[in-house]
Tab-separated table of N, CA and C in Angstrom:
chain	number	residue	atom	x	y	z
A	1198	UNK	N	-27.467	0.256	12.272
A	1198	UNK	CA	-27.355	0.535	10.857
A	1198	UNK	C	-25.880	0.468	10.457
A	1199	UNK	N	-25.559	0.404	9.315
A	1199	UNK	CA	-24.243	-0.411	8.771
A	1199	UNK	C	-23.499	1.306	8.616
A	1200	UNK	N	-22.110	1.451	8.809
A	1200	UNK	CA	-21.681	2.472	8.740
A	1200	UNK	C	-21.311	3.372	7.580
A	1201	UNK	N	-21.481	2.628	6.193
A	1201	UNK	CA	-21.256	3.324	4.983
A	1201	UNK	C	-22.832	3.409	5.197
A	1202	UNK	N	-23.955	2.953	5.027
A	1202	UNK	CA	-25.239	3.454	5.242
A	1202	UNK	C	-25.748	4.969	5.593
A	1203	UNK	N	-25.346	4.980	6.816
A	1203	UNK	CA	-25.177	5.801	7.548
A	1203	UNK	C	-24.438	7.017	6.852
A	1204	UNK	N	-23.242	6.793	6.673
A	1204	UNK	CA	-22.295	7.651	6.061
A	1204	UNK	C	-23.160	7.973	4.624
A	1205	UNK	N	-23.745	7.508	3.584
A	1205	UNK	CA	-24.326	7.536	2.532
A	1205	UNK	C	-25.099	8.436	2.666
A	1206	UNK	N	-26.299	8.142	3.937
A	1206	UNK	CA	-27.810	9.114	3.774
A	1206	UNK	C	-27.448	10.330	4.606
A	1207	UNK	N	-26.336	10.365	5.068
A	1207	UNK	CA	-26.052	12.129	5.479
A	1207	UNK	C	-25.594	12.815	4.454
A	1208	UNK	N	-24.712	11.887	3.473
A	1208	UNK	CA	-24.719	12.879	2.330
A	1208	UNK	C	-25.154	13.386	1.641
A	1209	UNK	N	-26.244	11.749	1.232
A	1209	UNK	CA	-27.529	12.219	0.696
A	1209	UNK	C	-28.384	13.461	1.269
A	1210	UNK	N	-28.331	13.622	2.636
A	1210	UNK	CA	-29.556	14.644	3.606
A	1210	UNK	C	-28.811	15.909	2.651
A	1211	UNK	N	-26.936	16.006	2.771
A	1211	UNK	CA	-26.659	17.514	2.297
A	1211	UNK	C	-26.985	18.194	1.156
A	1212	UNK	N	-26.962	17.133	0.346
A	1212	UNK	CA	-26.798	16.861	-1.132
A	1212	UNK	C	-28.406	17.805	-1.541
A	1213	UNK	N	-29.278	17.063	-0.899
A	1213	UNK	CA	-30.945	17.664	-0.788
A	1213	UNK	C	-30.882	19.159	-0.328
A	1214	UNK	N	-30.459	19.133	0.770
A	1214	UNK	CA	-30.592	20.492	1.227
A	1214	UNK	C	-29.951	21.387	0.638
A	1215	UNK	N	-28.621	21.137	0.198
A	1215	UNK	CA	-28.267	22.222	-0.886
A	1215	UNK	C	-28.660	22.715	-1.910
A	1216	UNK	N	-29.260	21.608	-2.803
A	1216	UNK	CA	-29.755	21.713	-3.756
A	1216	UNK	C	-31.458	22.538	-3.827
A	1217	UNK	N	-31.862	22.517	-1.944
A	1217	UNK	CA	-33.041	23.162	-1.775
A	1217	UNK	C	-33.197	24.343	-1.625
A	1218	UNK	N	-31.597	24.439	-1.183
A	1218	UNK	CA	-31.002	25.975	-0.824
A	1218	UNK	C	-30.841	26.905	-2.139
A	1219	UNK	N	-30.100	25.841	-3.266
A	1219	UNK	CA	-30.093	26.648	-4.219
A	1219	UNK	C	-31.383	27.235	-5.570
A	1220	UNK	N	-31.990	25.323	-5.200
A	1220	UNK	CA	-33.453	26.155	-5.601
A	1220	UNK	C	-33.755	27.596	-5.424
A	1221	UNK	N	-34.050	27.787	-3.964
A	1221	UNK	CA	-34.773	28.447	-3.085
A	1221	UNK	C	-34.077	29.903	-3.955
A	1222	UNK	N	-32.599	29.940	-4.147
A	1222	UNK	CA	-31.952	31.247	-4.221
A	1222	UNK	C	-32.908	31.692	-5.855
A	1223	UNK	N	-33.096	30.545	-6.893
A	1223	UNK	CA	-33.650	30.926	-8.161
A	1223	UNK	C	-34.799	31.019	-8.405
A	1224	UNK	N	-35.142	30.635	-7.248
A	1224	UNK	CA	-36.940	31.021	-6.919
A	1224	UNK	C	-36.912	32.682	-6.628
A	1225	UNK	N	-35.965	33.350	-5.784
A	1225	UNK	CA	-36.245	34.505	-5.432
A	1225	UNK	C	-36.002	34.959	-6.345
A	1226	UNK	N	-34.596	34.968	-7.346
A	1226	UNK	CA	-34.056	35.761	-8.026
A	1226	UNK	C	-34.611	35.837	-9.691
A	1227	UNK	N	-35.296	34.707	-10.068
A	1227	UNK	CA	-35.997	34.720	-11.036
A	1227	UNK	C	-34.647	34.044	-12.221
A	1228	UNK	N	-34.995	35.433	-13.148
A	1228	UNK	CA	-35.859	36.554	-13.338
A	1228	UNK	C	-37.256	36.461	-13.926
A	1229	UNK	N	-37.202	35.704	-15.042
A	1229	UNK	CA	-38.861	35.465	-15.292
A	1229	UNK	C	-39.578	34.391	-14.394
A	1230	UNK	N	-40.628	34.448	-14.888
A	1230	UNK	CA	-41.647	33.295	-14.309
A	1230	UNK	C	-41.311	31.640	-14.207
A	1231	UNK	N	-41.048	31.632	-15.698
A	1231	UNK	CA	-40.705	30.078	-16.481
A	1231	UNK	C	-39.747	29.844	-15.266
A	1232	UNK	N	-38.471	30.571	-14.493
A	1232	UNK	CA	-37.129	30.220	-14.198
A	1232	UNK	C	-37.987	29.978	-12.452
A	1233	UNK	N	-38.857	30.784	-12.046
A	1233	UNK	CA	-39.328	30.386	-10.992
A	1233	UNK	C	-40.003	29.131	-10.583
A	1234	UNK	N	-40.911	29.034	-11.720
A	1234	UNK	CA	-41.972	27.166	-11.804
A	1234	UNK	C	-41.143	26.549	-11.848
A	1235	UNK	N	-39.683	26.638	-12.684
A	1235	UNK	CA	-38.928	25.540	-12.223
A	1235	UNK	C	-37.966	25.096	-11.155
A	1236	UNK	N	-37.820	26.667	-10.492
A	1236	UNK	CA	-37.391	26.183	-9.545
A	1236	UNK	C	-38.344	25.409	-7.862
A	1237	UNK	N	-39.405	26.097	-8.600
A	1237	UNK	CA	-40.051	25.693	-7.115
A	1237	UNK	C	-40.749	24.344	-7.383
A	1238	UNK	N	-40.555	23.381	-8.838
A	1238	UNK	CA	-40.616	22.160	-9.243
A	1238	UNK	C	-39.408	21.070	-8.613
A	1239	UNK	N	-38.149	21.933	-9.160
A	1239	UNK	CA	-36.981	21.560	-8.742
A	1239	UNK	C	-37.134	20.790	-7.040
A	1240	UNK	N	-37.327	22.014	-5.873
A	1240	UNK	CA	-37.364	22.349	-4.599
A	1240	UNK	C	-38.511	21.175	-4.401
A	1241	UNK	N	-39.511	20.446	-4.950
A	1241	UNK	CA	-40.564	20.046	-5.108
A	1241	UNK	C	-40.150	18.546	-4.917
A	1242	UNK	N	-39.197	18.043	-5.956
A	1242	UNK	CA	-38.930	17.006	-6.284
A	1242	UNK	C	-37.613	16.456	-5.035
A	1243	UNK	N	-36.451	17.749	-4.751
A	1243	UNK	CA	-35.709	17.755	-3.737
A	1243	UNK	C	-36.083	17.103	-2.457
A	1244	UNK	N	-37.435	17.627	-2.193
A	1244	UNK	CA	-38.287	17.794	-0.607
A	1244	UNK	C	-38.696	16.103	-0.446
A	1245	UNK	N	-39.095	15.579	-2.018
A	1245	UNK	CA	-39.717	14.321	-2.239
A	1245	UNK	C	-38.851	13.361	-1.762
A	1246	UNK	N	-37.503	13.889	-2.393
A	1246	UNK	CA	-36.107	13.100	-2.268
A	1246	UNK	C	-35.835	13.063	-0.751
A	1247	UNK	N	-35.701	14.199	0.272
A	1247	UNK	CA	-36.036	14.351	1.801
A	1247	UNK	C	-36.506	13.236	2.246
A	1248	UNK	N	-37.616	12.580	1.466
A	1248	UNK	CA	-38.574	12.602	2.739
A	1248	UNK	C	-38.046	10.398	2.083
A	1249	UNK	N	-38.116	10.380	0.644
A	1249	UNK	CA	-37.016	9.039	0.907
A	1249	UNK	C	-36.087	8.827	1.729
A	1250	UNK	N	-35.195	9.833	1.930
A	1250	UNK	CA	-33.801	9.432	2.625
A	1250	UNK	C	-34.292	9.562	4.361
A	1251	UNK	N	-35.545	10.257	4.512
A	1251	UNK	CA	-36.033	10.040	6.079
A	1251	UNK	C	-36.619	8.874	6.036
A	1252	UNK	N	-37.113	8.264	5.472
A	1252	UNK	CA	-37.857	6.918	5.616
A	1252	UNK	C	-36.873	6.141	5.864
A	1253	UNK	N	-35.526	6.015	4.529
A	1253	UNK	CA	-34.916	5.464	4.947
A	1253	UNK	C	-33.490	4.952	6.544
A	1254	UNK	N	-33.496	6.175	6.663
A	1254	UNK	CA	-32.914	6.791	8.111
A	1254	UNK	C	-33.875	6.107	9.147
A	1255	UNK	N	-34.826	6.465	9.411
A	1255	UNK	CA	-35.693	6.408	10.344
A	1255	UNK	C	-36.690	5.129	10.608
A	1256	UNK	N	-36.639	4.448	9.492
A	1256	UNK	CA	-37.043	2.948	8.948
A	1256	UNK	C	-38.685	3.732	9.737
A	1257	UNK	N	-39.284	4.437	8.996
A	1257	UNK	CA	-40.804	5.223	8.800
A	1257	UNK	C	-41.003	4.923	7.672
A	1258	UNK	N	-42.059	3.774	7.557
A	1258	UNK	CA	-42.882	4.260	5.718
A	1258	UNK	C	-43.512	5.512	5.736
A	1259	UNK	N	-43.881	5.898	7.102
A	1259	UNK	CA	-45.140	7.248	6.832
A	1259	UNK	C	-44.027	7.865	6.091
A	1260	UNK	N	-43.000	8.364	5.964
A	1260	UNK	CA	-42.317	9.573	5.029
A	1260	UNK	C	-43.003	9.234	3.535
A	1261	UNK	N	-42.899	7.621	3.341
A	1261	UNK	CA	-42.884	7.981	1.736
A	1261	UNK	C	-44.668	8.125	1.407
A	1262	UNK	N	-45.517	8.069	2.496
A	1262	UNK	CA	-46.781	8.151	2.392
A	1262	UNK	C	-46.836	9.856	2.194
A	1263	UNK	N	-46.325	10.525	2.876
A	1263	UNK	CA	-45.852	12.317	2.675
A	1263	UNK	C	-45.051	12.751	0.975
A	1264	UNK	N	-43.997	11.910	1.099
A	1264	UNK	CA	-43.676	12.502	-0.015
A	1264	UNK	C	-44.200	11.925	-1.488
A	1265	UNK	N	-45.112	10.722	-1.118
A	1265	UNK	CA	-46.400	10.406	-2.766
A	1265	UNK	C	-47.231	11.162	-2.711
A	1266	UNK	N	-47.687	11.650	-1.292
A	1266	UNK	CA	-48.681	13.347	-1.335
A	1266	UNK	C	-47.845	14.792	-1.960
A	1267	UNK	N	-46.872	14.712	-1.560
A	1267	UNK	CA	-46.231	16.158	-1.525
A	1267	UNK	C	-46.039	16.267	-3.291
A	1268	UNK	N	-45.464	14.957	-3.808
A	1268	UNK	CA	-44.884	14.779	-5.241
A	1268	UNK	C	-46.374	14.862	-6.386
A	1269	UNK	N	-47.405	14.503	-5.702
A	1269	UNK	CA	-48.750	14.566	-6.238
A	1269	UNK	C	-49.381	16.182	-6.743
A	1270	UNK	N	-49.236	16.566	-5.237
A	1270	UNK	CA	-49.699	18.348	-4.825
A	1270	UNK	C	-48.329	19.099	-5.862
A	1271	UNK	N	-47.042	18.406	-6.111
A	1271	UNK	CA	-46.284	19.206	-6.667
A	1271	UNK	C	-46.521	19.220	-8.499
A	1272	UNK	N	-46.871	18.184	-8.365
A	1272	UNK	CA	-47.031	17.929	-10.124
A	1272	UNK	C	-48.194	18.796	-10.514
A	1273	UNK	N	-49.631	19.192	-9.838
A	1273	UNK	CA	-50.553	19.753	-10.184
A	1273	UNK	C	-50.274	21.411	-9.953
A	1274	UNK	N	-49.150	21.705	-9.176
A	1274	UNK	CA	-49.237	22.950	-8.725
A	1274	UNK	C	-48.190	23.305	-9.880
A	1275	UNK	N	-46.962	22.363	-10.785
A	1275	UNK	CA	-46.360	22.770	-11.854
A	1275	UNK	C	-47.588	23.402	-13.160
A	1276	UNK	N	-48.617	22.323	-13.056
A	1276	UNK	CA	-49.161	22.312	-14.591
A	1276	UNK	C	-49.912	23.372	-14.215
A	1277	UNK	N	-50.488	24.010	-13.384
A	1277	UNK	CA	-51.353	24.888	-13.048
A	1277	UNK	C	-50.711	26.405	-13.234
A	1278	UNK	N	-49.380	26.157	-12.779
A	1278	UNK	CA	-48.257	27.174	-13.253
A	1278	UNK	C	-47.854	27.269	-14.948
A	1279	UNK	N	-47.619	26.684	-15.716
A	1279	UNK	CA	-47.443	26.437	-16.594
A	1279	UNK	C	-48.617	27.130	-17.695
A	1280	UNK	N	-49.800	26.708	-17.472
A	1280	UNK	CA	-50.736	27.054	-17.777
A	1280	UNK	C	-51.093	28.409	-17.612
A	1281	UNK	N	-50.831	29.099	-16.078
A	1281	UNK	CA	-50.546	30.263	-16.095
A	1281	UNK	C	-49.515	31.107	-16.417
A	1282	UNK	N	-48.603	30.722	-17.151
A	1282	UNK	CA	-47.145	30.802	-17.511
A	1282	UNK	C	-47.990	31.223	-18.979
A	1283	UNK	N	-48.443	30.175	-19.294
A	1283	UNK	CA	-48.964	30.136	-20.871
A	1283	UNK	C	-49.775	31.191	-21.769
A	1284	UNK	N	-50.770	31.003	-20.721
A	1284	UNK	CA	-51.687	32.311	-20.936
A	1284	UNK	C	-51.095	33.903	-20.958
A	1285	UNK	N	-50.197	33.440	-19.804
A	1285	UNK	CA	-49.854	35.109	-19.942
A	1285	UNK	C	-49.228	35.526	-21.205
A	1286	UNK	N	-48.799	34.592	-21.074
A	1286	UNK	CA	-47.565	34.934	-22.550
A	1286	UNK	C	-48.968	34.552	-23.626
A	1287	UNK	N	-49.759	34.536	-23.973
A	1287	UNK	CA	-50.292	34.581	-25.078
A	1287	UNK	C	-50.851	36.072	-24.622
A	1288	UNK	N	-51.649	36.288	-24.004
A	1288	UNK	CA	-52.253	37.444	-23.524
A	1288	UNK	C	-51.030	38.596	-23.909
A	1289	UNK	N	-49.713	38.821	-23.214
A	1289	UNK	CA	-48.632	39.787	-23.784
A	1289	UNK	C	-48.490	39.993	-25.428
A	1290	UNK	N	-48.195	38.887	-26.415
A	1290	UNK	CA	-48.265	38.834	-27.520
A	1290	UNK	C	-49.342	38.953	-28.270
A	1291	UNK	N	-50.905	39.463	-27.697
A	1291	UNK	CA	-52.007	39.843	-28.238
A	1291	UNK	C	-52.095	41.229	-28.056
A	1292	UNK	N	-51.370	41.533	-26.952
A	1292	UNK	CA	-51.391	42.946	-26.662
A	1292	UNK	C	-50.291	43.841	-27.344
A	1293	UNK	N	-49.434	43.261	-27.243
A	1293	UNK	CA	-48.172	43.642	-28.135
A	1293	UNK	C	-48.679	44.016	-30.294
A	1294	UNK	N	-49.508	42.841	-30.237
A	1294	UNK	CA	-49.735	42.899	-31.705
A	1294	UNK	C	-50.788	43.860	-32.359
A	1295	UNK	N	-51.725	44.111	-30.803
A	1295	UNK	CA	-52.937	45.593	-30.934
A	1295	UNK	C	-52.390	46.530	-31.057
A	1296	UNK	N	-51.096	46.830	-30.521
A	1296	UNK	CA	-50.540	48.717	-30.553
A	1296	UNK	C	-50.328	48.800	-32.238
């Protein structure tokens, strides 16, 4: 493999992982919900990005066969969040408007 190549997709590898790292920190810390779905969307799309720069490293198509699954399972597990994001917050502002 050509040596800026090389040199490229390790940066790329850090670049991911940091950015998974820092996800990861706004997933714990919140504070609301909304700030969590996106981070664990964020972390979602990161992992997707992973699994390009392993294919490309590793000259494996199976990675990008993983990460069109992973990016699939991630898009349904946003809207499913969202939706439960949604509701709640209508449900709070119905309850709020009964007292």
């Amino acid at each position: 493999m050509d040596g800026f190549l090389e040199l490229s997709l390790e940066i790329g590898f850090l670049c991911v992982v940091g950015s998974v790292v820092l996800a990861f920190v706004r997933l714990v810390k919140g504070p609301s919900l909304q700030d969590r779905v996106v981070a664990l969307d964020f972390m979602t799309v990161a992992i997707v990005a992973f699994c390009g720069l392993a294919a490309i490293r590793y000259a494996t198509p199976a990675f990008l066969d993983v990460g069109l699954v992973l990016a699939l399972v991630g898009f349904l597990a946003t809207v499913a969040l969202a939706r439960f994001a949604e509701r709640s917050t209508v449900r709070n502002r119905k309850e709020s408007r009964d007292e």
